[in-house]
Coordinates of C-alpha atoms in Angstrom, one line a residue:
Chain A
M1 CA 2.0 -16.9 51.6
S2 CA 2.9 -13.3 51.2
T3 CA 3.5 -12.8 55.0
T4 CA 6.9 -14.4 55.1
T5 CA 8.5 -12.7 52.1
P6 CA 8.3 -9.0 53.4
T7 CA 9.8 -10.1 56.7
R8 CA 12.7 -11.8 55.0
A9 CA 13.2 -8.8 52.8
R10 CA 13.2 -6.5 55.9
S11 CA 15.5 -8.7 57.8
G12 CA 18.3 -7.7 55.5
A13 CA 18.5 -10.6 53.1
V14 CA 18.1 -8.3 50.2
K15 CA 20.6 -9.8 47.8
A16 CA 18.0 -10.1 45.0
P17 CA 16.0 -6.9 44.9
D18 CA 13.4 -8.5 42.6
S19 CA 12.2 -11.1 45.1
G20 CA 9.2 -10.5 47.3
K21 CA 5.8 -9.1 46.7
A22 CA 6.8 -6.3 44.4
G23 CA 8.9 -8.7 42.4
R24 CA 6.1 -11.1 41.9
R25 CA 3.8 -8.3 40.8
K26 CA 6.4 -7.2 38.4
K27 CA 6.8 -10.6 37.1
R28 CA 3.0 -11.1 36.7
S29 CA 2.8 -7.7 34.9
M30 CA 5.6 -8.9 32.7
G31 CA 3.4 -11.9 31.7
K32 CA 0.6 -9.5 31.1
Q33 CA 2.8 -7.2 29.0
N34 CA 3.9 -10.2 27.0
L35 CA 0.3 -11.0 26.0
A36 CA -0.6 -7.3 25.6
G37 CA 2.5 -6.8 23.4
W38 CA 1.4 -9.5 21.0
L39 CA -2.2 -8.4 21.0
F40 CA -1.2 -4.8 20.2
S41 CA 1.1 -6.1 17.4
T42 CA -1.6 -8.3 15.9
P43 CA -3.5 -5.9 13.6
F44 CA -0.3 -4.6 12.0
L45 CA 1.3 -8.0 11.7
A46 CA -1.8 -9.5 10.2
L47 CA -2.1 -6.8 7.5
F48 CA 1.7 -7.0 7.0
G49 CA 1.6 -10.7 6.5
V50 CA -1.3 -10.7 4.0
F51 CA -0.5 -7.6 2.0
M52 CA 3.2 -7.4 2.2
L53 CA 5.0 -10.5 3.3
F54 CA 2.9 -12.8 1.2
P55 CA 3.2 -10.6 -2.0
I56 CA 7.0 -10.4 -1.5
V57 CA 7.3 -14.2 -1.3
A58 CA 4.7 -14.6 -4.1
T59 CA 6.7 -12.3 -6.4
L60 CA 9.7 -14.5 -5.9
V61 CA 7.7 -17.6 -6.7
M62 CA 6.0 -16.0 -9.7
S63 CA 9.4 -15.0 -11.1
F64 CA 10.2 -18.7 -11.7
T65 CA 6.9 -19.3 -13.5
D66 CA 5.3 -18.4 -16.8
F67 CA 2.5 -16.5 -14.9
G68 CA 0.3 -14.9 -17.6
Q69 CA -3.1 -13.4 -18.1
R70 CA -5.1 -16.6 -17.6
N71 CA -3.3 -17.1 -14.3
V72 CA -4.8 -13.9 -12.8
R73 CA -8.0 -16.0 -12.5
R74 CA -6.2 -19.3 -11.8
P75 CA -2.8 -18.5 -10.2
L76 CA -2.0 -22.1 -9.3
E77 CA -2.0 -23.3 -12.9
A78 CA 1.1 -21.3 -13.7
N79 CA 4.0 -23.5 -14.8
F80 CA 7.4 -23.6 -13.2
V81 CA 10.0 -22.5 -15.7
G82 CA 13.1 -22.3 -13.6
L83 CA 15.5 -19.5 -14.3
E84 CA 14.1 -18.9 -17.8
N85 CA 12.7 -15.4 -16.9
Y86 CA 16.0 -14.3 -15.4
T87 CA 18.2 -15.6 -18.3
K88 CA 15.8 -14.0 -20.7
L89 CA 16.1 -10.6 -18.9
F90 CA 19.8 -10.3 -19.5
G91 CA 19.3 -10.8 -23.3
D92 CA 16.4 -8.4 -23.4
D93 CA 17.6 -5.1 -25.0
Q94 CA 14.6 -3.2 -23.7
F95 CA 15.2 -4.3 -20.1
L96 CA 18.9 -3.5 -20.4
R97 CA 18.0 -0.1 -21.7
A98 CA 15.6 0.3 -18.7
M99 CA 18.5 -0.6 -16.4
F100 CA 20.8 1.8 -18.0
N101 CA 18.1 4.6 -17.9
T102 CA 17.4 3.9 -14.2
A103 CA 21.2 4.0 -13.4
Y104 CA 21.4 7.3 -15.4
F105 CA 18.6 8.7 -13.4
V106 CA 20.2 7.8 -10.1
V107 CA 23.8 8.7 -11.0
V108 CA 22.9 12.2 -12.2
G109 CA 19.8 12.8 -10.1
V110 CA 21.0 11.8 -6.6
P111 CA 24.1 14.0 -6.4
L112 CA 22.1 16.9 -7.8
T113 CA 19.3 16.5 -5.3
I114 CA 21.6 16.0 -2.3
G115 CA 24.0 18.9 -3.4
L116 CA 21.3 21.4 -4.0
G117 CA 19.4 20.3 -0.9
L118 CA 22.5 20.8 1.2
L119 CA 23.1 24.3 -0.3
V120 CA 19.5 25.4 0.3
A121 CA 19.6 24.0 3.8
I122 CA 22.8 25.9 4.6
L123 CA 21.5 29.1 3.0
L124 CA 18.2 29.0 5.0
N125 CA 19.8 27.8 8.2
N126 CA 22.8 30.0 8.4
G127 CA 22.1 32.9 6.2
I128 CA 18.4 33.7 6.5
E129 CA 16.9 34.9 9.8
R130 CA 13.7 36.7 8.7
A131 CA 10.9 34.8 6.9
R132 CA 12.7 31.5 7.4
T133 CA 9.5 29.6 7.6
F134 CA 8.2 31.2 4.5
F135 CA 11.3 30.1 2.5
R136 CA 11.2 26.6 4.0
V137 CA 7.6 26.1 3.1
G138 CA 8.3 27.3 -0.4
F139 CA 11.1 24.9 -1.0
Y140 CA 9.3 22.0 0.6
A141 CA 5.9 22.5 -1.2
P142 CA 6.7 20.4 -4.3
V143 CA 7.4 17.4 -2.1
V144 CA 3.8 17.2 -0.9
T145 CA 2.1 17.8 -4.2
T146 CA 0.5 15.1 -6.2
I147 CA 3.2 13.9 -8.6
V148 CA 0.8 13.1 -11.4
A149 CA -0.5 16.7 -11.4
V150 CA 2.9 18.3 -11.3
A151 CA 4.2 15.9 -14.0
I152 CA 1.3 17.1 -16.2
V153 CA 2.3 20.7 -15.5
W154 CA 5.9 20.0 -16.3
R155 CA 4.9 18.5 -19.6
F156 CA 3.5 21.9 -20.5
V157 CA 6.4 23.8 -19.0
L158 CA 8.7 21.8 -21.3
D159 CA 6.4 21.9 -24.4
P160 CA 8.5 22.9 -27.5
T161 CA 5.8 25.2 -28.9
D162 CA 3.6 26.6 -26.2
G163 CA 5.9 25.8 -23.2
L164 CA 7.4 28.2 -20.7
I165 CA 11.0 27.4 -21.5
A166 CA 10.4 27.6 -25.3
G167 CA 8.8 31.0 -24.8
L168 CA 11.7 32.2 -22.7
G169 CA 14.0 31.0 -25.5
D170 CA 12.0 33.1 -28.0
E171 CA 12.5 36.2 -25.9
L172 CA 16.1 35.6 -25.1
G173 CA 17.1 34.4 -28.5
F174 CA 17.8 30.7 -28.1
T175 CA 15.9 27.8 -29.5
A176 CA 14.8 25.4 -26.7
P177 CA 15.1 21.7 -27.6
D178 CA 12.0 19.6 -27.8
F179 CA 12.8 18.4 -24.3
L180 CA 10.4 15.4 -24.0
G181 CA 10.5 14.5 -27.6
S182 CA 14.2 14.2 -27.9
E183 CA 16.2 11.1 -27.0
T184 CA 19.0 13.2 -25.6
W185 CA 16.9 15.7 -23.6
A186 CA 14.0 13.5 -22.3
M187 CA 15.9 11.9 -19.5
P188 CA 17.6 15.1 -18.2
S189 CA 14.2 16.7 -18.3
L190 CA 12.7 14.0 -16.0
I191 CA 15.7 14.4 -13.7
L192 CA 15.3 18.1 -13.6
M193 CA 11.7 17.6 -12.4
A194 CA 12.7 15.0 -9.9
V195 CA 15.3 17.3 -8.4
W196 CA 12.8 20.1 -8.2
R197 CA 10.4 17.8 -6.5
N198 CA 12.7 16.1 -4.0
L199 CA 15.0 18.9 -3.0
G200 CA 12.7 19.8 -0.1
T201 CA 13.0 16.5 1.7
V202 CA 16.8 16.7 1.6
M203 CA 16.6 20.3 2.8
V204 CA 14.4 19.6 5.8
L205 CA 16.6 16.7 6.9
M206 CA 19.8 18.7 6.4
I207 CA 18.4 21.6 8.4
A208 CA 17.6 19.2 11.3
G209 CA 21.2 17.9 11.0
L210 CA 22.7 21.4 10.9
Q211 CA 20.9 22.4 14.0
A212 CA 22.4 19.5 15.8
I213 CA 25.9 20.8 15.2
P214 CA 27.0 22.8 18.2
T215 CA 27.4 26.5 17.4
E216 CA 30.7 26.7 19.4
V217 CA 32.4 24.5 16.8
R218 CA 31.3 26.9 14.1
E219 CA 32.3 30.0 16.1
A220 CA 35.7 28.5 17.0
A221 CA 36.3 28.0 13.3
R222 CA 35.3 31.6 12.5
L223 CA 37.5 32.9 15.3
D224 CA 40.4 31.0 13.7
G225 CA 39.6 32.8 10.5
A226 CA 38.1 30.0 8.5
S227 CA 36.5 31.0 5.2
A228 CA 33.0 30.1 4.3
W229 CA 34.3 27.4 2.0
Q230 CA 36.6 26.0 4.6
E231 CA 33.8 25.9 7.1
L232 CA 31.6 24.0 4.7
R233 CA 34.3 21.5 3.8
R234 CA 36.1 21.0 7.1
I235 CA 33.2 21.3 9.6
T236 CA 29.7 21.2 8.1
V237 CA 30.1 18.3 5.7
P238 CA 32.0 16.0 8.1
L239 CA 29.6 16.6 11.0
L240 CA 26.6 16.2 8.7
R241 CA 27.9 12.9 7.4
P242 CA 25.2 10.7 9.0
T243 CA 22.4 13.0 7.6
L244 CA 24.1 13.1 4.2
L245 CA 24.3 9.3 4.0
Y246 CA 20.7 8.8 5.2
T247 CA 19.3 11.3 2.6
T248 CA 21.5 9.6 0.0
V249 CA 20.0 6.2 0.9
I250 CA 16.4 7.3 0.8
T251 CA 16.9 9.4 -2.4
T252 CA 18.7 6.5 -4.1
I253 CA 15.9 4.1 -3.2
G254 CA 13.3 6.6 -4.4
Y255 CA 15.1 7.2 -7.7
L256 CA 15.7 3.5 -8.4
N257 CA 11.9 3.1 -8.2
V258 CA 11.1 6.0 -10.4
F259 CA 7.8 5.4 -12.1
E260 CA 5.3 8.3 -12.2
E261 CA 7.5 10.9 -14.0
P262 CA 8.1 8.7 -17.1
F263 CA 4.6 7.2 -17.0
V264 CA 2.9 10.6 -17.1
M265 CA 5.4 12.7 -19.0
T266 CA 6.8 10.4 -21.7
Q267 CA 5.3 6.9 -21.4
G268 CA 9.0 5.7 -21.6
G269 CA 9.6 7.3 -25.0
P270 CA 10.9 8.6 -27.2
N271 CA 12.3 5.3 -28.4
D272 CA 12.6 3.8 -24.9
S273 CA 15.0 6.6 -23.8
T274 CA 13.0 7.2 -20.6
L275 CA 11.9 3.6 -20.0
T276 CA 12.8 2.9 -16.4
V277 CA 12.8 -0.5 -14.7
S278 CA 9.6 0.2 -12.8
L279 CA 7.8 1.4 -16.0
D280 CA 9.1 -1.7 -17.9
M281 CA 7.8 -3.9 -15.1
Y282 CA 4.5 -2.2 -15.2
K283 CA 4.2 -2.5 -18.9
Q284 CA 5.2 -6.2 -19.0
G285 CA 3.0 -7.0 -16.0
F286 CA -0.1 -5.0 -16.6
S287 CA -0.2 -4.2 -20.3
F288 CA 1.1 -7.5 -21.7
F289 CA 0.3 -9.6 -18.6
N290 CA 3.7 -11.3 -18.7
M291 CA 3.6 -11.3 -14.9
G292 CA 6.2 -14.0 -14.3
Y293 CA 8.6 -12.1 -16.4
A294 CA 7.7 -8.8 -14.7
S295 CA 8.2 -10.5 -11.3
A296 CA 11.7 -11.4 -12.3
M297 CA 12.3 -7.7 -13.2
A298 CA 10.9 -6.6 -9.8
Y299 CA 13.3 -9.0 -8.0
V300 CA 16.4 -7.8 -10.0
L301 CA 15.5 -4.3 -9.1
F302 CA 15.0 -5.3 -5.5
V303 CA 18.4 -7.0 -5.3
V304 CA 20.0 -3.9 -6.8
I305 CA 18.3 -1.7 -4.2
M306 CA 19.3 -3.9 -1.3
A307 CA 22.9 -4.1 -2.5
I308 CA 23.2 -0.4 -2.8
T309 CA 21.4 0.2 0.5
V310 CA 23.6 -2.2 2.4
L311 CA 26.7 -0.6 0.8
Q312 CA 25.6 2.8 1.9
L313 CA 24.6 1.7 5.4
R314 CA 28.0 0.1 5.8
L315 CA 29.6 3.3 4.8
M316 CA 27.5 5.1 7.3
K317 CA 28.6 2.7 10.1
D318 CA 32.3 3.0 9.2
N319 CA 31.9 6.8 9.4
T320 CA 30.2 7.0 12.7
K321 CA 32.8 4.8 14.4
Chain B
M1 CA 26.8 40.6 23.8
S2 CA 30.2 39.1 23.4
A3 CA 32.8 40.3 20.9
V4 CA 32.4 37.1 19.0
T5 CA 28.7 37.4 18.3
S6 CA 29.0 41.1 17.4
T7 CA 31.7 40.5 14.8
R8 CA 29.6 37.7 13.4
R9 CA 26.7 40.0 13.1
G10 CA 28.8 42.6 11.4
N11 CA 29.9 40.1 8.8
G12 CA 26.4 38.8 8.5
R13 CA 24.9 42.2 7.9
A14 CA 27.2 42.8 4.9
R15 CA 26.3 39.4 3.4
K16 CA 22.7 39.3 4.2
P17 CA 20.9 41.1 1.3
L18 CA 22.8 39.0 -1.2
L19 CA 21.7 35.8 0.5
Y20 CA 18.1 37.0 0.5
V21 CA 18.3 37.7 -3.2
V22 CA 19.7 34.2 -3.8
A23 CA 17.1 32.5 -1.7
S24 CA 14.3 34.5 -3.3
L25 CA 15.5 33.6 -6.8
G26 CA 15.6 29.9 -5.8
L27 CA 12.1 30.2 -4.4
L28 CA 10.9 31.8 -7.6
V29 CA 12.3 28.9 -9.6
M30 CA 10.6 26.4 -7.3
A31 CA 7.3 28.3 -7.5
T32 CA 7.3 28.8 -11.3
P33 CA 5.5 25.5 -12.3
F34 CA 2.8 26.2 -9.7
L35 CA 2.3 29.8 -10.9
W36 CA 2.2 28.6 -14.5
M37 CA -0.3 25.9 -13.7
A38 CA -2.6 28.3 -11.7
L39 CA -2.5 31.0 -14.4
S40 CA -3.0 28.6 -17.3
A41 CA -6.1 27.1 -15.7
F42 CA -7.8 30.4 -16.3
K43 CA -6.5 31.0 -19.8
T44 CA -8.6 30.9 -23.0
K45 CA -7.6 28.5 -25.8
K46 CA -6.0 31.4 -27.7
D47 CA -3.7 32.3 -24.7
L48 CA -2.8 28.7 -24.1
T49 CA -1.4 28.2 -27.6
A50 CA 0.0 31.7 -28.0
S51 CA 3.6 31.9 -29.1
P52 CA 5.4 33.4 -27.3
P53 CA 3.5 32.1 -24.3
V54 CA 1.6 34.7 -22.3
W55 CA 1.9 34.6 -18.5
I56 CA -1.1 36.6 -17.4
P57 CA -4.3 35.6 -19.2
S58 CA -5.4 38.4 -21.5
E59 CA -9.0 37.3 -20.7
W60 CA -9.8 35.3 -17.5
T61 CA -12.1 32.4 -18.0
L62 CA -13.7 29.6 -16.0
Q63 CA -14.4 27.6 -19.2
N64 CA -11.6 25.1 -18.5
F65 CA -13.2 24.2 -15.1
R66 CA -16.7 24.0 -16.8
D67 CA -15.3 21.7 -19.5
L68 CA -13.6 19.6 -16.9
L69 CA -16.8 19.1 -14.9
D70 CA -18.7 18.3 -18.1
Q71 CA -16.3 15.7 -19.5
L72 CA -15.0 14.1 -16.4
D73 CA -16.9 13.0 -13.3
M74 CA -14.7 15.1 -11.0
P75 CA -17.0 15.1 -7.9
Q76 CA -16.9 11.3 -8.0
Y77 CA -13.1 11.1 -8.3
F78 CA -12.8 13.6 -5.6
L79 CA -15.1 11.6 -3.3
N80 CA -13.2 8.4 -4.1
S81 CA -9.9 10.1 -3.2
V82 CA -11.4 11.4 0.1
I83 CA -13.0 8.2 1.1
V84 CA -9.9 6.1 0.5
A85 CA -7.6 8.7 2.2
V86 CA -9.9 8.9 5.2
L87 CA -10.1 5.2 5.7
V88 CA -6.4 4.7 5.2
T89 CA -5.6 7.4 7.7
V90 CA -8.0 6.1 10.4
C91 CA -6.6 2.6 10.0
N92 CA -3.0 3.8 10.2
L93 CA -3.6 6.0 13.2
L94 CA -5.1 3.0 15.1
F95 CA -2.8 0.2 14.0
C96 CA 0.4 2.1 13.9
S97 CA 0.0 3.7 17.3
M98 CA -1.0 0.3 18.8
L99 CA 2.2 -1.3 17.6
G100 CA 4.2 1.8 18.3
Y101 CA 3.0 1.6 21.9
A102 CA 3.9 -2.1 22.2
L103 CA 7.4 -1.4 20.8
A104 CA 8.0 1.6 22.9
K105 CA 6.5 0.6 26.2
L106 CA 5.6 -3.1 26.5
N107 CA 8.3 -5.6 27.4
F108 CA 7.2 -8.5 25.3
S109 CA 9.1 -11.5 24.1
G110 CA 9.2 -10.8 20.4
R111 CA 9.7 -7.1 20.6
S112 CA 13.1 -6.8 18.9
K113 CA 12.0 -9.2 16.2
V114 CA 8.8 -7.3 15.5
F115 CA 10.8 -4.1 15.4
G116 CA 13.2 -5.7 12.9
V117 CA 10.1 -6.6 10.7
V118 CA 9.0 -2.9 10.8
L119 CA 12.5 -1.7 9.9
A120 CA 12.7 -4.2 7.0
A121 CA 9.2 -3.2 5.8
L122 CA 10.4 0.4 5.6
M123 CA 12.9 -0.5 3.0
V124 CA 10.8 -2.8 0.7
P125 CA 9.7 -0.9 -2.4
A126 CA 6.0 -1.0 -3.4
N127 CA 7.1 -2.3 -6.8
L128 CA 8.0 -5.6 -5.3
M129 CA 4.5 -6.3 -4.2
V130 CA 2.1 -5.0 -6.9
L131 CA 2.1 -8.0 -9.2
P132 CA 0.8 -10.7 -6.7
L133 CA -1.1 -8.0 -4.8
F134 CA -3.1 -7.4 -7.9
V135 CA -3.8 -11.2 -8.3
L136 CA -4.6 -11.4 -4.6
I137 CA -7.1 -8.5 -4.6
N138 CA -8.6 -9.9 -7.8
Q139 CA -9.0 -13.3 -6.1
M140 CA -10.7 -11.7 -3.1
N141 CA -13.0 -9.9 -5.6
L142 CA -11.8 -6.6 -4.3
L143 CA -10.9 -4.9 -7.6
D144 CA -12.8 -1.6 -8.0
T145 CA -13.7 -1.6 -4.4
Y146 CA -12.7 0.8 -1.6
A147 CA -11.5 -2.2 0.5
G148 CA -9.1 -3.1 -2.3
L149 CA -7.7 0.4 -2.4
V150 CA -7.4 0.7 1.3
L151 CA -6.4 -2.6 2.8
P152 CA -2.8 -2.8 1.3
F153 CA -2.1 0.6 2.9
A154 CA -4.0 0.2 6.2
A155 CA -0.8 -0.1 8.3
G156 CA 2.4 1.4 7.2
A157 CA 5.9 0.8 8.8
F158 CA 6.7 4.6 8.7
G159 CA 3.7 5.2 11.0
V160 CA 4.9 2.6 13.5
F161 CA 8.4 4.0 13.5
L162 CA 7.1 7.5 14.0
M163 CA 4.8 6.5 16.9
R164 CA 7.4 4.5 18.6
Q165 CA 9.9 7.4 18.5
F166 CA 7.4 9.7 20.1
M167 CA 6.1 7.3 22.7
Q168 CA 9.6 6.5 23.9
S169 CA 9.7 9.9 25.4
I170 CA 6.8 9.2 27.7
P171 CA 8.2 8.5 31.2
D172 CA 7.8 4.8 32.3
E173 CA 6.9 5.9 35.8
L174 CA 3.7 7.4 34.6
L175 CA 2.6 4.1 33.0
E176 CA 3.9 2.1 36.0
A177 CA 1.8 4.2 38.4
A178 CA -1.3 3.5 36.3
R179 CA -0.5 -0.2 36.3
M180 CA -0.2 -0.1 40.1
D181 CA -3.6 1.4 40.2
G182 CA -4.9 -1.5 38.3
A183 CA -5.3 0.0 34.8
G184 CA -5.1 -2.4 31.9
E185 CA -2.9 -1.9 28.9
W186 CA -5.7 -0.9 26.6
Y187 CA -6.9 1.7 29.1
I188 CA -3.3 3.0 29.5
F189 CA -2.8 3.2 25.7
W190 CA -6.2 4.8 25.0
R191 CA -6.5 7.2 28.0
I192 CA -2.9 8.0 28.9
V193 CA -0.6 7.4 26.0
L194 CA -2.7 8.6 23.0
P195 CA -3.6 12.0 24.5
L196 CA 0.1 12.6 25.2
V197 CA 1.2 12.0 21.6
K198 CA -1.4 14.2 19.9
P199 CA 1.3 16.1 18.0
A200 CA 2.6 12.8 16.6
L201 CA -0.9 11.7 15.7
A202 CA -1.4 15.0 13.9
T203 CA 1.8 14.4 12.0
L204 CA 0.9 10.9 11.1
T205 CA -2.6 12.0 10.0
I206 CA -1.1 14.6 7.6
F207 CA 1.5 12.2 6.2
T208 CA -0.9 9.3 5.6
F209 CA -3.7 11.4 4.2
L210 CA -1.4 13.1 1.7
G211 CA 0.4 9.8 0.9
S212 CA -3.0 8.3 0.1
W213 CA -4.2 11.4 -1.8
N214 CA -1.0 11.4 -3.9
N215 CA -0.7 7.6 -4.4
F216 CA -0.8 6.6 -8.0
I217 CA 0.5 3.2 -8.9
W218 CA -1.8 1.1 -6.7
P219 CA -5.1 2.8 -7.6
L220 CA -4.0 2.7 -11.2
I221 CA -3.7 -1.1 -11.0
A222 CA -6.6 -1.8 -8.6
T223 CA -9.3 0.1 -10.6
N224 CA -10.7 -0.6 -14.0
D225 CA -14.1 1.0 -13.6
P226 CA -13.7 4.7 -14.1
H227 CA -16.3 5.3 -11.4
K228 CA -13.7 4.1 -8.9
Y229 CA -10.8 6.1 -10.2
T230 CA -9.1 8.3 -7.7
L231 CA -8.2 11.9 -8.8
P232 CA -4.6 11.2 -9.9
V233 CA -5.6 8.1 -11.9
A234 CA -8.5 10.0 -13.6
L235 CA -6.1 12.9 -14.4
A236 CA -3.3 10.7 -15.8
T237 CA -5.8 8.7 -17.9
F238 CA -7.2 11.9 -19.3
A239 CA -3.7 13.3 -19.9
N240 CA -2.7 10.3 -21.8
D241 CA -5.9 10.0 -23.8
P242 CA -5.1 10.5 -27.5
N243 CA -8.7 11.7 -28.1
R244 CA -8.3 14.6 -25.8
T245 CA -9.0 17.8 -27.7
V246 CA -5.7 19.6 -28.2
G247 CA -6.0 23.2 -27.2
G248 CA -8.9 23.1 -24.8
G249 CA -7.7 19.8 -23.4
N250 CA -4.5 21.5 -22.1
G251 CA -6.5 24.1 -20.3
M252 CA -8.6 21.4 -18.7
L253 CA -5.5 19.5 -17.6
M254 CA -4.2 22.6 -15.9
A255 CA -7.5 23.2 -14.2
G256 CA -7.6 19.6 -13.1
S257 CA -4.1 19.7 -11.8
L258 CA -4.9 22.8 -9.9
L259 CA -7.9 21.1 -8.3
V260 CA -5.8 18.1 -7.2
V261 CA -2.8 20.1 -6.0
L262 CA -4.6 23.1 -4.4
P263 CA -6.1 21.3 -1.3
V264 CA -2.8 19.7 -0.6
L265 CA -0.9 23.0 -0.8
V266 CA -3.4 24.7 1.5
V267 CA -3.3 22.0 4.1
F268 CA 0.4 22.0 3.9
A269 CA 0.8 25.7 4.3
V270 CA -1.5 25.6 7.4
L271 CA 0.1 22.6 9.1
Q272 CA 3.7 22.9 7.8
R273 CA 5.3 22.7 11.2
H274 CA 4.1 19.1 11.6
F275 CA 5.6 18.1 8.2
T276 CA 9.1 19.3 9.1
Q277 CA 8.8 17.7 12.5
G278 CA 7.7 14.3 11.1
I279 CA 10.4 14.2 8.4
A280 CA 13.1 15.2 10.9
T281 CA 11.9 12.6 13.4
A282 CA 12.0 9.9 10.9
G283 CA 15.5 11.0 9.8
M284 CA 17.0 10.9 13.2
K285 CA 17.2 7.3 14.2

C-alpha cells in the first residue's frame, strides 16, 4: 500500500503536498487531535454546563414564575406567571431607586477610576525611575485585599465620631459629615472606596498599554516642542484607546454588579440611598425568598450590562479601524 | 548618548523631585486605611473611641485578638477558607490548563465554538447565577459542604483564557516532534507543555487562590452553619451583628480584618510580578 505513494511523490507529481505517507499520518493525527481536543475540553464544559449554563437558563425560567421559599425544596411546583415579575419591577419604587443608585455609582465611579488610574500610570511609567516596583505594589495592593475586610475598615475611617476623617476635621477645623449615615454622602463614600480599591487594576493595564507605545513617537513630539498636556491629549490618550476602552468595559461591568461595599458598609441604607440592584436582588432572593422576582431583577441587570458592553465594544472596533 | 536623550534627561531631572512627592502622597493616601486598620487592631478600648482619634496606640494591647479568638471560631474559619481555596485552585489549574491546551494547540472540530463559550463565560456576572445555583446546590444536598463551596468555581473562564494565551507561544514544531516520536496528547500536555508554562501556572495559582479567599457572595449564600463560614462571611456576619459590644467590638473587627488581609498582602508583596503579568496578559487580547 504505502510503497506506491512515495514513488509517485518522488516522480514529480507533487501538486498536492498533503498526499502520501506524511499526509496520511497528518490526517490520522488530526483525527486523534479531534478526539483529544474534545476530551481535554470535557471537564471544563461539564462544570460549565452544570454550574453556569444551567443556572443562566434557569434564572430566565424562574423570572417568569412565582418561585418562592417552598420551591427551594420543590422547584418544579413553581407557577408560571408570565411577565408579571417584569411589569411589577417597573412599578417598584425600591427597584427603581436601586437602578438609579447603580447608575449613579457607574456614572461617577467609572470616570474617576479610569481617570485617576491613567494619571497614576503615566506618573509611574514616565516620571518615576527609582522604586518603580515599590510604588506599583503600593497602588495595586487594595485590589488584592479581601473586600469585606477593607469595607469594614472604611466603615471606621468614615465614622462620624471616632473616624479618621472626623478626627482630621476636628484638627483642621471642619465638621465631617456623617458619611454613611447621610443620604447625600453615603453613595459618594462608597464610590470613594471603590475608586481607592479598583484604581490599581486600571493602572496596571494602562502601564502595559503605555509600554506598547513606541518611544520614538513620544520623542518626536518632544522634539517638536509639545507640552506635557499636548503629549497626553494628542499622543498618549489616542494611542491608549484600546486599553482605555477595555478598562472602561471591565470597570463598568464590575460597578454595575456592586454588592459587597453596600452590603457591608450600609446594608443599602440610609433610606435605600445605597441600595444597588445586586443588593436588592440579594435581599429579595435570599432574605424574603421572592426568588422569581429576584430572577427578573438579575435579568434586567444582565440585559443592561450586555447592552453597555456591546456598545463599548462597538466603539472599540470603530476606533481600531 | 544622543542629544535627544540628554535634553530629555535635563528636563526630567528638574521635574523629578516633584513627581516623587506627588507619587508618595498618592501612595500615602492609598496606604492610610491599611495603616489605620493595623494600628487600631492593637489599640485599647479607650484609644479606639478617643476623640480626636489617636493614630499611635498610647498602650499596645493584644486584647482585641484574644477577644476575637474567644468569641469567634477563627481557626475553623481560617481552615475553611484555606481548604476551599486550595481545592478551587487545584481544580482550576488542571481543568483550565487542559482546555487552554486544547484551544491553543489541538486542531479539533469545535475549537472556535468552545473558545466562544469561554469568552462569553468571561462576561457573565455571578449575580445571574446565584439564585438557581442556590436551589441546585440545595437539591444536591451540598449546602454547608466544601463541595458546594468549591464546585461552582472549579473551572473559571479567566484561567482558560490565561493558559491559552501562554500556551500559544509554545512552538508547534516541538509538539509535532513529540507526536512523530509517538507521544500521546496527554503525555505531551503533562510532560512537555505544563513544565513550559510554569510561570502561567504560578500566575493562575495566585489569582485563583486569592479570588477564592476573597470571595464573598457565594459562601454567604451557600453556608448557614457557622462552622462552615469562610473568613469573610464570618467577619461580615460579626460586623453586622447588632449584639456586638460597641467599643471592644470595633477593635475586634480591626484585628479580624488584619488577620484576613495580612496573609494576602504578604503573598502579594512577594509574588507581585506574577500579578501584573497576569493582569496585563488578560488585558492584551
